[in-house]
Short mmCIF file of C-alpha atoms in Angstrom, two decimals:
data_model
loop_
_atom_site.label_atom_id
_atom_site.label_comp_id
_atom_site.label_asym_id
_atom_site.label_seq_id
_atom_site.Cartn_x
_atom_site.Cartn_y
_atom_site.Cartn_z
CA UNK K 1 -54.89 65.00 21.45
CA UNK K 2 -56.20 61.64 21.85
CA UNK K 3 -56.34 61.13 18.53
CA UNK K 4 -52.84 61.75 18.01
CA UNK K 5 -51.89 59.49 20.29
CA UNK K 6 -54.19 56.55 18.67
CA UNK K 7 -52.70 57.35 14.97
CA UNK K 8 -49.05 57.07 16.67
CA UNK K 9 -50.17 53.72 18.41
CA UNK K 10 -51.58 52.49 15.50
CA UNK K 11 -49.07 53.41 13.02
CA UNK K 12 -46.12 51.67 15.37
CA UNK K 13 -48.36 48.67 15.18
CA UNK K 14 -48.12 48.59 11.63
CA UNK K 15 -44.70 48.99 11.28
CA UNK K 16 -44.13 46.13 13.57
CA UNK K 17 -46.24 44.26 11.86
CA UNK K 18 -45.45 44.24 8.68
CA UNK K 19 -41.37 44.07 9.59
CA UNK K 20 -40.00 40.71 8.29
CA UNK K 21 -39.42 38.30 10.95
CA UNK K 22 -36.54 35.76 11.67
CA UNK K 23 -39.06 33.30 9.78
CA UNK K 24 -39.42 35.39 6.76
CA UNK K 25 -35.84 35.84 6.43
CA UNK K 26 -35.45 32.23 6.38
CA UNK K 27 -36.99 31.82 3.76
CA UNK K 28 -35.14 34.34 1.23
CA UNK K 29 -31.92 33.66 2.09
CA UNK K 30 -31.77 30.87 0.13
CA UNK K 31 -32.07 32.89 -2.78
CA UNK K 32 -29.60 35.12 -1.03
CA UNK K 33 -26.45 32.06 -1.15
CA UNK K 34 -23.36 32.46 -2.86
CA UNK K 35 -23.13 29.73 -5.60
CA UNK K 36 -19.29 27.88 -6.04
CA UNK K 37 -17.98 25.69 -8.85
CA UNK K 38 -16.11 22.73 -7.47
CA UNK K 39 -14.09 20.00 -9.41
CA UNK K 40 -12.88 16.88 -8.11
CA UNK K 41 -9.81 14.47 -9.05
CA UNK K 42 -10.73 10.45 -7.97
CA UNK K 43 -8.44 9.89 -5.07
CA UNK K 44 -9.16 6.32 -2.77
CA UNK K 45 -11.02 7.16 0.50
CA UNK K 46 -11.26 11.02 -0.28
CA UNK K 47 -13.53 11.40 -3.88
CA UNK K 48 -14.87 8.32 -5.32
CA UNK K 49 -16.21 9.64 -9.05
CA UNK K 50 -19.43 7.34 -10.57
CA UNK K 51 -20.48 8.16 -13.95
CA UNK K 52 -23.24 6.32 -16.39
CA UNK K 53 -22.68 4.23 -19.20
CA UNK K 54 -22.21 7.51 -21.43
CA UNK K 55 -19.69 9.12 -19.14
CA UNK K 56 -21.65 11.30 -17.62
CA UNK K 57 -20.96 12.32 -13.77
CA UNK K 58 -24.03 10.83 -11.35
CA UNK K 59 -22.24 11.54 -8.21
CA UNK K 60 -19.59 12.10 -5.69
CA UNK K 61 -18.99 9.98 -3.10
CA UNK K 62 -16.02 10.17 -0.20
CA UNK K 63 -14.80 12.33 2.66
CA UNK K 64 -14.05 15.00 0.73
CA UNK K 65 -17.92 15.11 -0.84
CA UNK K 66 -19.48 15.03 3.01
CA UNK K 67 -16.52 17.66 4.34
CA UNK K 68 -18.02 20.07 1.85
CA UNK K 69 -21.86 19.18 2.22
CA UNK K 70 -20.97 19.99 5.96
CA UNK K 71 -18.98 23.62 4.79
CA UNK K 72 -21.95 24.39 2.42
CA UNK K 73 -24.24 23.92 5.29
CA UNK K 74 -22.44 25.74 7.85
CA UNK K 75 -21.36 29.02 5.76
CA UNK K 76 -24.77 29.00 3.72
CA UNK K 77 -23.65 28.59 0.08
CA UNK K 78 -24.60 26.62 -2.62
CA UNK K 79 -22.40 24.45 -5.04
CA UNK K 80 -22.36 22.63 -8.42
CA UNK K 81 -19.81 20.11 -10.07
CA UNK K 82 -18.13 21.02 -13.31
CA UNK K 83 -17.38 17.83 -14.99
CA UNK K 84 -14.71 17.57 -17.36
CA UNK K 85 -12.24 15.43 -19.34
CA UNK K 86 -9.23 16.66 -16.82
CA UNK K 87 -7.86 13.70 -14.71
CA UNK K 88 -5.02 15.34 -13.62
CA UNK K 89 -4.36 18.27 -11.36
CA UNK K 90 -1.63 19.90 -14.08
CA UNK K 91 -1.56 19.98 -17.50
CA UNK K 92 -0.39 17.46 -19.90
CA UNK K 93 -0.17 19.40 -22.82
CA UNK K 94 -1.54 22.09 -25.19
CA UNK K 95 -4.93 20.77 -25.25
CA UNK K 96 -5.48 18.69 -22.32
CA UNK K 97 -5.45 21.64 -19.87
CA UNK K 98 -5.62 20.67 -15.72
CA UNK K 99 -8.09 21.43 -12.81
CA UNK K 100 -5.08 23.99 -11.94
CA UNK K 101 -5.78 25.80 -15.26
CA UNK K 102 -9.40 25.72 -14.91
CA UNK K 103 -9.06 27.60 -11.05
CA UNK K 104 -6.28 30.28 -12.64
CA UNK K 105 -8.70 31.17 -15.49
CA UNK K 106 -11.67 31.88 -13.06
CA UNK K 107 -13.89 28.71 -14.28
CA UNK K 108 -13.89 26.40 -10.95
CA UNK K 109 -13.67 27.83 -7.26
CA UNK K 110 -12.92 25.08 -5.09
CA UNK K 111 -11.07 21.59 -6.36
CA UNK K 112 -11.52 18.65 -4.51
CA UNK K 113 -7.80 16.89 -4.45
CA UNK K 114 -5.33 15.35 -2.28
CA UNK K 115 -3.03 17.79 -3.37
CA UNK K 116 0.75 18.47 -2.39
CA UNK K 117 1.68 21.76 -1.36
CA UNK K 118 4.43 23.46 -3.53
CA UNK K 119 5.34 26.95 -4.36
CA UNK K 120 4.37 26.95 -8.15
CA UNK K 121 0.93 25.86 -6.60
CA UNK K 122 1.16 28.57 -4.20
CA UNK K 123 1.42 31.19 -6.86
CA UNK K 124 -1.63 30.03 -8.63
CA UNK K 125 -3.81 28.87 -5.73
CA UNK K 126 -4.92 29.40 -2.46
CA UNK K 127 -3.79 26.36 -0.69
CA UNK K 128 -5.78 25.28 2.31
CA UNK K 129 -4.85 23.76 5.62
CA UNK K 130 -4.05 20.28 5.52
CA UNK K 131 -6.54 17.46 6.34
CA UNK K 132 -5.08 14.53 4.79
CA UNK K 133 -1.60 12.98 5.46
CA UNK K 134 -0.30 10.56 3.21
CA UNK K 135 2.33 7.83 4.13
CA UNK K 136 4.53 7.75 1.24
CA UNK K 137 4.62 3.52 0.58
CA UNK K 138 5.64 1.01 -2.09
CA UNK K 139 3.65 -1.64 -4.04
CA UNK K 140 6.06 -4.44 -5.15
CA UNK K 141 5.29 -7.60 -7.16
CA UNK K 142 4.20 -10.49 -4.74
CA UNK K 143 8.09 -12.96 -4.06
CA UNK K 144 6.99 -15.90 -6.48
CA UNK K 145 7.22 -19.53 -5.09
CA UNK K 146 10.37 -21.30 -5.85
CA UNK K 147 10.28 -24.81 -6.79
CA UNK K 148 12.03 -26.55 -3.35
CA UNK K 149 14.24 -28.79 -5.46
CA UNK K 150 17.18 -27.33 -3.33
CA UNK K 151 15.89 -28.88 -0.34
CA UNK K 152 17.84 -32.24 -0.67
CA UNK K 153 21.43 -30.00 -0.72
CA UNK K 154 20.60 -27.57 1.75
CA UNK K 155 20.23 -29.16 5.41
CA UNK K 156 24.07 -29.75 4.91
CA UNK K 157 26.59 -27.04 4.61
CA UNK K 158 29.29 -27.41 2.20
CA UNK K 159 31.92 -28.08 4.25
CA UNK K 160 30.28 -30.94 5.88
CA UNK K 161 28.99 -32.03 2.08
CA UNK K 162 33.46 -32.46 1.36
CA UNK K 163 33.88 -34.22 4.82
CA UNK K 164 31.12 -37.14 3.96
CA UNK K 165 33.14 -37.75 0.86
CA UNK K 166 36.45 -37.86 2.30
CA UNK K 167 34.82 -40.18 4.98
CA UNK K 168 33.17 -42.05 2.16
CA UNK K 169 36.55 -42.25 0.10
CA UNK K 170 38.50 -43.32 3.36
CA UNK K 171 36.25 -45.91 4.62
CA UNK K 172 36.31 -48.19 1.14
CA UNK K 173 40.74 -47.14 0.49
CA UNK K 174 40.47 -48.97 3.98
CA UNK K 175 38.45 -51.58 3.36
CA UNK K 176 40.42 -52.51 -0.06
CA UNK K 177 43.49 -52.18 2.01
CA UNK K 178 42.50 -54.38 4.92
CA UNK K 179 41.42 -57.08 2.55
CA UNK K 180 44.64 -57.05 0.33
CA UNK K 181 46.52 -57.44 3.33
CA UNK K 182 44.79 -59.83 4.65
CA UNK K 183 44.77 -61.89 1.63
CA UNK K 184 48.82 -61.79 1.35
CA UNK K 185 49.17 -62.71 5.18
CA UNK K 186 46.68 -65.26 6.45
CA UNK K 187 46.78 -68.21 4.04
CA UNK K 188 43.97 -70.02 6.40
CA UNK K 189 40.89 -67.25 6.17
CA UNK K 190 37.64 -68.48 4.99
CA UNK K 191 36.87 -67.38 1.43
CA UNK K 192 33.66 -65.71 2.92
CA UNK K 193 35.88 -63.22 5.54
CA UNK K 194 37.49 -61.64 1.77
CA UNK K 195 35.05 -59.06 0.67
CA UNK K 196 34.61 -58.17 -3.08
CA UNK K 197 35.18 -54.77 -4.28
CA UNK K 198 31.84 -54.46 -5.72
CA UNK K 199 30.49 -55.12 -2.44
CA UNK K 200 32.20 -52.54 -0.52
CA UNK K 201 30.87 -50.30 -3.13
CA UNK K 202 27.32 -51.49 -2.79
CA UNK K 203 27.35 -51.62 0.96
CA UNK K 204 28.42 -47.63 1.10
CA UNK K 205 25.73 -46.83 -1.34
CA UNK K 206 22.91 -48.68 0.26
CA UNK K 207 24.17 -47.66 3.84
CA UNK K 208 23.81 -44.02 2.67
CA UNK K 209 20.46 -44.24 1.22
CA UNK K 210 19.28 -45.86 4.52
CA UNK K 211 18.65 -49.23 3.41
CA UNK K 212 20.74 -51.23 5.20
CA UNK K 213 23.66 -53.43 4.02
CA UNK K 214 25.38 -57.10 5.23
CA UNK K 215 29.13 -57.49 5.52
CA UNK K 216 29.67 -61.20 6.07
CA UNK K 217 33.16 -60.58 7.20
CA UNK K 218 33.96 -61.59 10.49
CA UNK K 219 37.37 -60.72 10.64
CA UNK K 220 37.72 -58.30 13.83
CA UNK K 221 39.81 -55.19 11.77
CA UNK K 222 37.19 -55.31 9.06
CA UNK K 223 34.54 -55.46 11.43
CA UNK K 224 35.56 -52.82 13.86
CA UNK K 225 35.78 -50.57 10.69
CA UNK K 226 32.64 -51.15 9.27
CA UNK K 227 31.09 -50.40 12.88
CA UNK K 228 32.98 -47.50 12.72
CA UNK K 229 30.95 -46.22 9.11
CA UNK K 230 27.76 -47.52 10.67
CA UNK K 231 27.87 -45.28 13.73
CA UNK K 232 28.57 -41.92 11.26
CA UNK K 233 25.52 -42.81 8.79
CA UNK K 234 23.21 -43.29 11.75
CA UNK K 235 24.65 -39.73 13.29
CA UNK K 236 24.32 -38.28 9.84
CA UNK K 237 21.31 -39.83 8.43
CA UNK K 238 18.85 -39.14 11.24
CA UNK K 239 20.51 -35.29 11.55
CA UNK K 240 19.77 -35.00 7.70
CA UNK K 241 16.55 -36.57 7.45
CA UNK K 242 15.65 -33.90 10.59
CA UNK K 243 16.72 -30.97 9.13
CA UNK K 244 15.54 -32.06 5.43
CA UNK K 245 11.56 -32.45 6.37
CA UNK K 246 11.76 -28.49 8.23
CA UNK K 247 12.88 -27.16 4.54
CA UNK K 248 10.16 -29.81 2.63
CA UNK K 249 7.60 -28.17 4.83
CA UNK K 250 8.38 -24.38 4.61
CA UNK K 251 7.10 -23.21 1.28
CA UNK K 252 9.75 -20.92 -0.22
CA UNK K 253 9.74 -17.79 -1.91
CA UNK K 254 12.00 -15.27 -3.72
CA UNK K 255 13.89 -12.50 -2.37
CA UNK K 256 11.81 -9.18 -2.47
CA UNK K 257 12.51 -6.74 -5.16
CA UNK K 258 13.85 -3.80 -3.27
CA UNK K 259 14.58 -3.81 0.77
CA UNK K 260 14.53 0.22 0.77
CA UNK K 261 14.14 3.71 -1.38
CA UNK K 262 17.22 3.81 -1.74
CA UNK K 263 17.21 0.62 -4.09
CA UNK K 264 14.12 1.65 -5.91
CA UNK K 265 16.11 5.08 -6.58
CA UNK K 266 19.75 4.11 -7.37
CA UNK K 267 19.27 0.69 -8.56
CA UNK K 268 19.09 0.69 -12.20
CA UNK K 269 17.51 -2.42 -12.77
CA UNK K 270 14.28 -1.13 -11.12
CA UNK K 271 11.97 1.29 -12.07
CA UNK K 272 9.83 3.25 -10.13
CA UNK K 273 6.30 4.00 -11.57
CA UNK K 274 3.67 6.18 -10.08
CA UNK K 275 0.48 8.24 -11.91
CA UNK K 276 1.61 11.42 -13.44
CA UNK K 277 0.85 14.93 -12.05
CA UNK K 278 -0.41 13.64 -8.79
CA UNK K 279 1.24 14.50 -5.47
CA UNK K 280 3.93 12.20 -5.16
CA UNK K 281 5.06 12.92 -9.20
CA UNK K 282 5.00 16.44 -8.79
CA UNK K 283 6.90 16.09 -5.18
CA UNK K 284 9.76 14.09 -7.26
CA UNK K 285 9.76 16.38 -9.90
CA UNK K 286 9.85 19.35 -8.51
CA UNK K 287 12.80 18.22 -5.94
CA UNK K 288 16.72 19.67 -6.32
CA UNK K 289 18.47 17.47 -4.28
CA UNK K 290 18.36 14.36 -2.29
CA UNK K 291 17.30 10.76 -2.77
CA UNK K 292 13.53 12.52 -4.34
CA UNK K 293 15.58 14.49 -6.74
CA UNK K 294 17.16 10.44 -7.82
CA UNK K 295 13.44 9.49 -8.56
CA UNK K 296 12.78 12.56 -10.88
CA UNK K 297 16.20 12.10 -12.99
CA UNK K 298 14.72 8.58 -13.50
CA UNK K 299 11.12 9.48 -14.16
CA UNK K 300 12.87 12.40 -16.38
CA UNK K 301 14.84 9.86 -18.45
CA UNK K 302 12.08 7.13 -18.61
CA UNK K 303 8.42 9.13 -19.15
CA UNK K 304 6.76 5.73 -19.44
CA UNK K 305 7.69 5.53 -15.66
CA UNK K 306 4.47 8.11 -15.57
CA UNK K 307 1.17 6.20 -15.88
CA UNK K 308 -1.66 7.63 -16.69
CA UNK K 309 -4.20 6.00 -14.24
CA UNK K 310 -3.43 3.93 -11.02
CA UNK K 311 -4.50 0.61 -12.73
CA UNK K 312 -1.75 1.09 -15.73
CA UNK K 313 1.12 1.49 -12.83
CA UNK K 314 0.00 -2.18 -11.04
CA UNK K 315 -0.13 -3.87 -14.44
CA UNK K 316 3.39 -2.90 -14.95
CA UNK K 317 4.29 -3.66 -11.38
CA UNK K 318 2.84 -7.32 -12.36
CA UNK K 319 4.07 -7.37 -15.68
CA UNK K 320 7.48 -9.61 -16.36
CA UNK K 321 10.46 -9.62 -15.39
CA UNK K 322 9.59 -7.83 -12.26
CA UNK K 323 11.11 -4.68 -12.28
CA UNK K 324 8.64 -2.07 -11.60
CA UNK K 325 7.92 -0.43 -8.21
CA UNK K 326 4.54 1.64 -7.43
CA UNK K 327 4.61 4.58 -5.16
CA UNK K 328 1.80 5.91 -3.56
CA UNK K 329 0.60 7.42 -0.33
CA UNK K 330 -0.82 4.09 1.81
CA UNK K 331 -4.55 4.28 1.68
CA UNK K 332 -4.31 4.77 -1.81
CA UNK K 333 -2.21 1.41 -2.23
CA UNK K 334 -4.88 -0.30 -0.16
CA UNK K 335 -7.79 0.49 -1.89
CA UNK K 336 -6.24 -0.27 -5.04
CA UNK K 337 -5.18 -3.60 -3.73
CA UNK K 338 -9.19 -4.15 -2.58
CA UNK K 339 -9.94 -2.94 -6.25
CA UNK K 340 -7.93 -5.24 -8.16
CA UNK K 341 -9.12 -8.16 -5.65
CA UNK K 342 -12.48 -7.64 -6.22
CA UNK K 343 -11.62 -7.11 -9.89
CA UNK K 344 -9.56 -10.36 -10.53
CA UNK K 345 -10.05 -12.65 -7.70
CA UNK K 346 -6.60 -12.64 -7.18
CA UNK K 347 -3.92 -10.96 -4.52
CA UNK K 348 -0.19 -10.31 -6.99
CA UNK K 349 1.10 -7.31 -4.98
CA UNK K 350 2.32 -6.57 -1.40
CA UNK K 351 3.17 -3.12 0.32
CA UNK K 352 6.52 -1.93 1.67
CA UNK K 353 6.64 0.45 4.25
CA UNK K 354 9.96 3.09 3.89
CA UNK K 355 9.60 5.00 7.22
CA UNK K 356 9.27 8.09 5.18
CA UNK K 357 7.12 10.73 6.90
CA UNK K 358 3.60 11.75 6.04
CA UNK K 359 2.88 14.26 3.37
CA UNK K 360 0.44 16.87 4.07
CA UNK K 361 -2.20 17.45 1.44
CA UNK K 362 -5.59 19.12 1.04
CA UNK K 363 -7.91 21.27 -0.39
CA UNK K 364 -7.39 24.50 -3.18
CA UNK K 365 -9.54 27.62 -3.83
CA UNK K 366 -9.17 30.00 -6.83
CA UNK K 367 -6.56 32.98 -6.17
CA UNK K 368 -7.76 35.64 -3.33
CA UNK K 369 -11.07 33.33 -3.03
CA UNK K 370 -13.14 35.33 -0.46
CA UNK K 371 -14.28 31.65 1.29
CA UNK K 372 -10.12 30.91 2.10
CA UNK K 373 -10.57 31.88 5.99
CA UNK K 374 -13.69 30.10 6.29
CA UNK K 375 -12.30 26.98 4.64
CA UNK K 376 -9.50 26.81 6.73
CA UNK K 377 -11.36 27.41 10.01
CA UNK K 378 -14.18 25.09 8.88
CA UNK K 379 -12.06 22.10 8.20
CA UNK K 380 -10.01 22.49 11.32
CA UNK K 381 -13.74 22.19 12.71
CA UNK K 382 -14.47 19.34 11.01
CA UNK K 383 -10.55 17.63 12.10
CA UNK K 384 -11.47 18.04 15.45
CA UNK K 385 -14.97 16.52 15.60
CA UNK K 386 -13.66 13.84 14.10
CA UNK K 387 -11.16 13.30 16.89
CA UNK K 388 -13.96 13.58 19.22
CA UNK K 389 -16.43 11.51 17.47
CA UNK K 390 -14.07 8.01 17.02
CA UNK K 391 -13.38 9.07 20.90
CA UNK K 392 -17.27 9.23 21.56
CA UNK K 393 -19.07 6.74 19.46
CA UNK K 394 -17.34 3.52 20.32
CA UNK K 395 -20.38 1.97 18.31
CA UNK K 396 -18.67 2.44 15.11
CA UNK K 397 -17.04 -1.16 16.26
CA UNK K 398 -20.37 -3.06 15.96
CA UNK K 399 -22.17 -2.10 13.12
CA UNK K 400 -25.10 -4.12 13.89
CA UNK K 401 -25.04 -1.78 17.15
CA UNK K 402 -26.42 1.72 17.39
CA UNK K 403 -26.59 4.25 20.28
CA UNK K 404 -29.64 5.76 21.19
CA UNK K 405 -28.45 9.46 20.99
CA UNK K 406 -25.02 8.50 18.98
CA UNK K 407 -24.63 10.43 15.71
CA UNK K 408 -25.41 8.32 11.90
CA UNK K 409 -21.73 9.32 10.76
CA UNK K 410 -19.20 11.96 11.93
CA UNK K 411 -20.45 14.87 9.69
CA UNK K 412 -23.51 14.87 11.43
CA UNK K 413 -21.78 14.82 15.23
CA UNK K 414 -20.49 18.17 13.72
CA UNK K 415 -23.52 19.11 12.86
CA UNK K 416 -25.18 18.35 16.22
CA UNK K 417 -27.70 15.32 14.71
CA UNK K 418 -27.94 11.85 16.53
CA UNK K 419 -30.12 9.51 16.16
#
């Protein structure tokens, strides 16, 4: 009996001992990971491509890249890039197929885009929740600096212009008359009270320009005249003189191209121009009615309007005569601003804000992709760790400060590291 009861004890022992532990499963499930194929399109702050000098991809940088390190880490699977010769999210033609072809046919799982939302989309793709929102702006050509040759007409308006030359006109007709007169009634005047008519002339010219003038006159009508003209031109002179140095000293520009979207879609001396089959083309083109369904009947009747890469759409928005306007979402237009700074060393475009309200955009898996719930839930995750981490780490102000305890970067606050 006791022997029994030894082989029992000793076989349980076994079996507990040779049952894999939470270590050992640690270590296969590794092996164990499901493996996705991701492609990316280069968007400004969410996928920043870098290739070598042959084209080939090195690495992904961005948001986007760290959102899915974080997924990957969180629902245990493992990932490659597929690089390709696709820029574009749809295709442009028979042989240049999009990322959108390469998720229907089964070839890529998960593409990295800022990417609108539309039902042709929808039938193709599983569309995740939104986690970037895109201010719809406009990139215009920087007003050019006028030459200020204007400024000598301009501190006087018009009307007053007409009234110095009817005072101009009435002060020597007077003048003339008062010394005809005066030379048909007084026989006894001095020849030096009779003014010459190139004098009057003179002394209006040279009283206008601020120089100063001499009547030697002494008559009392010609005097009390002339005293009359010197008391406007001293009004008039120092009010112009004012007014003229404010306009010498404000540098002026031109008017803007466009004051709304209204002008950039029913004007037809301006053309809009934005990169083709990203999320503000396909938005235009896709639209049936309204002031978005104005932009695609242009960019319908003008393809040229569709560039092929951001830096094509800001040369043309440069190019002259100015009549090109860029669209893009408002991060995008800032980065590409810091780009072509950096580039050029020099600043030729502004934005204009149009009030319009921000687009969602996000993420796409292949159709019925088994990871669609998780994706959603994990980058609502990742939204709201983000709202607490800019609430938490107040150190992201002083870069030369760190927190003892404060997370290296958002991703890993929603991870749980610090520092």
């Amino acid at each position: 009996m006791s022997l029994k009861w030894l082989s029992l004890v000793l076989t349980t022992v076994y079996f507990q001992l040779c049952q894999p532990t939470s270590v050992m499963k640690t270590d296969v499930t590794p092996l164990q990971k499901d493996h996705l194929v991701v492609m990316a399109v280069e968007f400004s702050i969410s996928v920043k491509v870098h290739r070598n000098s042959t084209g080939h991809l090195i690495r992904l940088e961005g948001v986007a890249p760290l959102m899915l390190d974080w997924l990957s880490v969180r629902y245990n699977f493992d990932y490659s890039v597929l690089d390709s010769n696709a820029t574009s999210l749809e295709d442009s033609g028979p042989h240049l197929p999009g990322l959108i072809s390469y998720a229907v046919k089964g070839e890529c799982d998960v593409i990295l885009a800022v990417m609108v939302h539309s039902q042709d989309r929808l039938k193709k793709l599983e569309l995740l929740h939104p986690w970037f929102y895109a201010e719809i702006v406009i990139l215009l050509p920087l007003p050019e600096v006028l030459n200020n040759v204007n400024a000598v007409i301009k501190p006087f308006q018009p009307w007053v212009w007409v009234a110095l030359g009817a005072a101009s006109t009435g002060f020597i007709v007077t003048l003339l008359c008062l010394n005809r007169y005066l030379k048909s009634v007084k026989q006894s005047i001095q020849p030096s009270d009779i003014l010459a008519t190139e004098s009057i002339y003179m002394y209006v010219v040279v009283t206008l320009l601020n120089q100063g003038g001499y009547i030697s006159s002494k008559l009392t009508p010609i005097r009390l005249v002339v005293g009359a003209w010197c008391l406007l031109t001293l009004v008039l002179l120092n009010v112009y003189n004012g007014v003229l140095t404010s306009y010498l000293l404000v540098t002026p520009y031109s008017l803007p191209l466009l004051n709304s979207m209204e002008d950039a879609a029913y004007d037809p001396n301006i053309f809009p121009v934005l990169v083709k089959n990203k999320g503000v083309d396909i938005l235009f083109l896709t639209a049936d009615k309204g002031l978005f369904k104005a932009f695609g009947d242009k960019l319908r009747a003008n393809p040229k309007l569709r560039c092929n890469s951001s830096r094509q759409c800001v040369q043309m928005v440069t190019s002259l005569p100015h009549q090109h306007a860029y669209i893009e979402g408002l991060l995008a237009l800032k980065e590409i601003i810091k780009d072509e700074y950096n580039r050029t060393g020099h600043c030729k475009t502004t934005i204009m804000k149009v009030g319009e309200a921000s687009r969602p955009t996000g993420w796409a898996l292949r159709k019925r992709s088994t990871y669609s719930e998780k994706f959603n839930r994990g980058l609502a995750v990742q939204c709201i760790y983000y709202y607490r981490w800019q609430h938490a780490c107040p150190y992201r102000m002083h870069k030369h400060t760190i927190n003892v305890g404060a997370p290296r970067n958002w991703t890993d606050f929603a991870m749980g590291k610090t520092v």
